[in-house]
Tab-separated table of C-alpha atoms in Angstrom:
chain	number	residue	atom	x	y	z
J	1	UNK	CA	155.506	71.074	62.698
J	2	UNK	CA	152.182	72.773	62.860
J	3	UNK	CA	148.755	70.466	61.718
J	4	UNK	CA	147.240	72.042	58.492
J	5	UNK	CA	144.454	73.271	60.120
J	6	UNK	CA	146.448	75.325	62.295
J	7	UNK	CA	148.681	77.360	59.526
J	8	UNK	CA	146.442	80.303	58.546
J	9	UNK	CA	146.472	81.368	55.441
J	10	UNK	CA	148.039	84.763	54.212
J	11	UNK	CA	144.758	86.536	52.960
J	12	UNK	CA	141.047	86.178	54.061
J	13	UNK	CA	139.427	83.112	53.216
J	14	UNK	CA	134.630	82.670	53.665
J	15	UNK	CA	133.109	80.316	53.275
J	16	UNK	CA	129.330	80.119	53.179
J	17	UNK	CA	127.070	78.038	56.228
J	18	UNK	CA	125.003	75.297	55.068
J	19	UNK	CA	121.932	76.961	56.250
J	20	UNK	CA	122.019	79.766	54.250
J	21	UNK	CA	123.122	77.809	50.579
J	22	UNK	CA	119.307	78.955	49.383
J	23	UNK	CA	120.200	82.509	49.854
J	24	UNK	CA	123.258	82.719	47.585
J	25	UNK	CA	122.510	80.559	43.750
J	26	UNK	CA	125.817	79.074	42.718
J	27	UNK	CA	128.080	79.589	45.938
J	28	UNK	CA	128.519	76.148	47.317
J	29	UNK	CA	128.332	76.356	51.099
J	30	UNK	CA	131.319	74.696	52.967
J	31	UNK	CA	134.051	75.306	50.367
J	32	UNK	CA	136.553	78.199	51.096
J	33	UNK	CA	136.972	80.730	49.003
J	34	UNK	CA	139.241	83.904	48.403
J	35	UNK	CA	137.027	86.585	50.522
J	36	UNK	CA	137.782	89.407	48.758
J	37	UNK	CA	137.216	87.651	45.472
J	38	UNK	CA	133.737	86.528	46.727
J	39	UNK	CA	132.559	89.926	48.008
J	40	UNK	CA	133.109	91.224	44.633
J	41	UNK	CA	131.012	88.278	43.063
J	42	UNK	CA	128.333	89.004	45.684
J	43	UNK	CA	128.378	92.690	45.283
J	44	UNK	CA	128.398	92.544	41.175
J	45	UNK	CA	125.102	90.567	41.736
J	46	UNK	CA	123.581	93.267	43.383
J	47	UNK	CA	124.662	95.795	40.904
J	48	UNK	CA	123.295	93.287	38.456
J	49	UNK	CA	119.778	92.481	40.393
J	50	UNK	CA	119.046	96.284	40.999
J	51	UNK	CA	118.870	96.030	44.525
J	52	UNK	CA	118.050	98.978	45.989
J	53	UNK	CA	120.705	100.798	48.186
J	54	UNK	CA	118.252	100.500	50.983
J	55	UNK	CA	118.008	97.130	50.824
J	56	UNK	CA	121.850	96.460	50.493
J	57	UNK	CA	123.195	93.994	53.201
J	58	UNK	CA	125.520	96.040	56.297
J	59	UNK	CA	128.169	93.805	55.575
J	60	UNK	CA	128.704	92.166	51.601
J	61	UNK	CA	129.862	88.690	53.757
J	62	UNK	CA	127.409	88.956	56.434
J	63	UNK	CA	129.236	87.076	59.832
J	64	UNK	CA	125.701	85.157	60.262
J	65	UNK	CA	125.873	83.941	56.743
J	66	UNK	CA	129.530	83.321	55.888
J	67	UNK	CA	132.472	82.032	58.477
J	68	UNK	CA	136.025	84.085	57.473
J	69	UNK	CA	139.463	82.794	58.478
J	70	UNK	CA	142.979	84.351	58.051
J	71	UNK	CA	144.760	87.045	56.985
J	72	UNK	CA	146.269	89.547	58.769
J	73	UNK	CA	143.697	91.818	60.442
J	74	UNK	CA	145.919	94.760	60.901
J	75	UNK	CA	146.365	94.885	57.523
J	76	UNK	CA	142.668	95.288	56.447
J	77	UNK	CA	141.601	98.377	55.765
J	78	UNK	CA	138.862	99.702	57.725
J	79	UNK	CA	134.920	99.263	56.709
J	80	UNK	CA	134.074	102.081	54.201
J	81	UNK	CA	130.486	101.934	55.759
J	82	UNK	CA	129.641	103.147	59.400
J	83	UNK	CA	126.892	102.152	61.424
């Protein structure tokens, strides 16, 4: 039998750092959380704040920012956006 923290789970979990809590009002850093379902809260804030598509982070759940665990990465589909 596999430990719990072993099994990964069937879609793509984040979960925002500590460090960056300030950054992101009402996420609570350290809890996991669907990852698609949080992209689309963080991106609807954007829409919401006006921010300009200049200023419009790379990546919605920026690697630096968030830590993301399971799924299956074949079956993501690949980044809309291009460098």
């Amino acid at each position: 039998m596999q430990p719990l923290e072993s099994i990964r789970p069937a879609f793509r979990e984040a979960r925002l750092r500590a460090e960056f809590a300030g950054q992101y009002a009402g996420i609570e850093p350290g809890v996991w959380f669907n990852a698609a379902g949080l992209a689309e809260q963080l991106i609807a804030r954007f829409l919401r704040e006006g921010v300009p598509d200049d200023e419009l982070p790379r990546r919605v759940l920026d690697p630096q920012h968030f830590e993301v665990r399971g799924g299956d990465a074949s079956a993501r589909a690949p980044s809309a956006r291009t460098g």
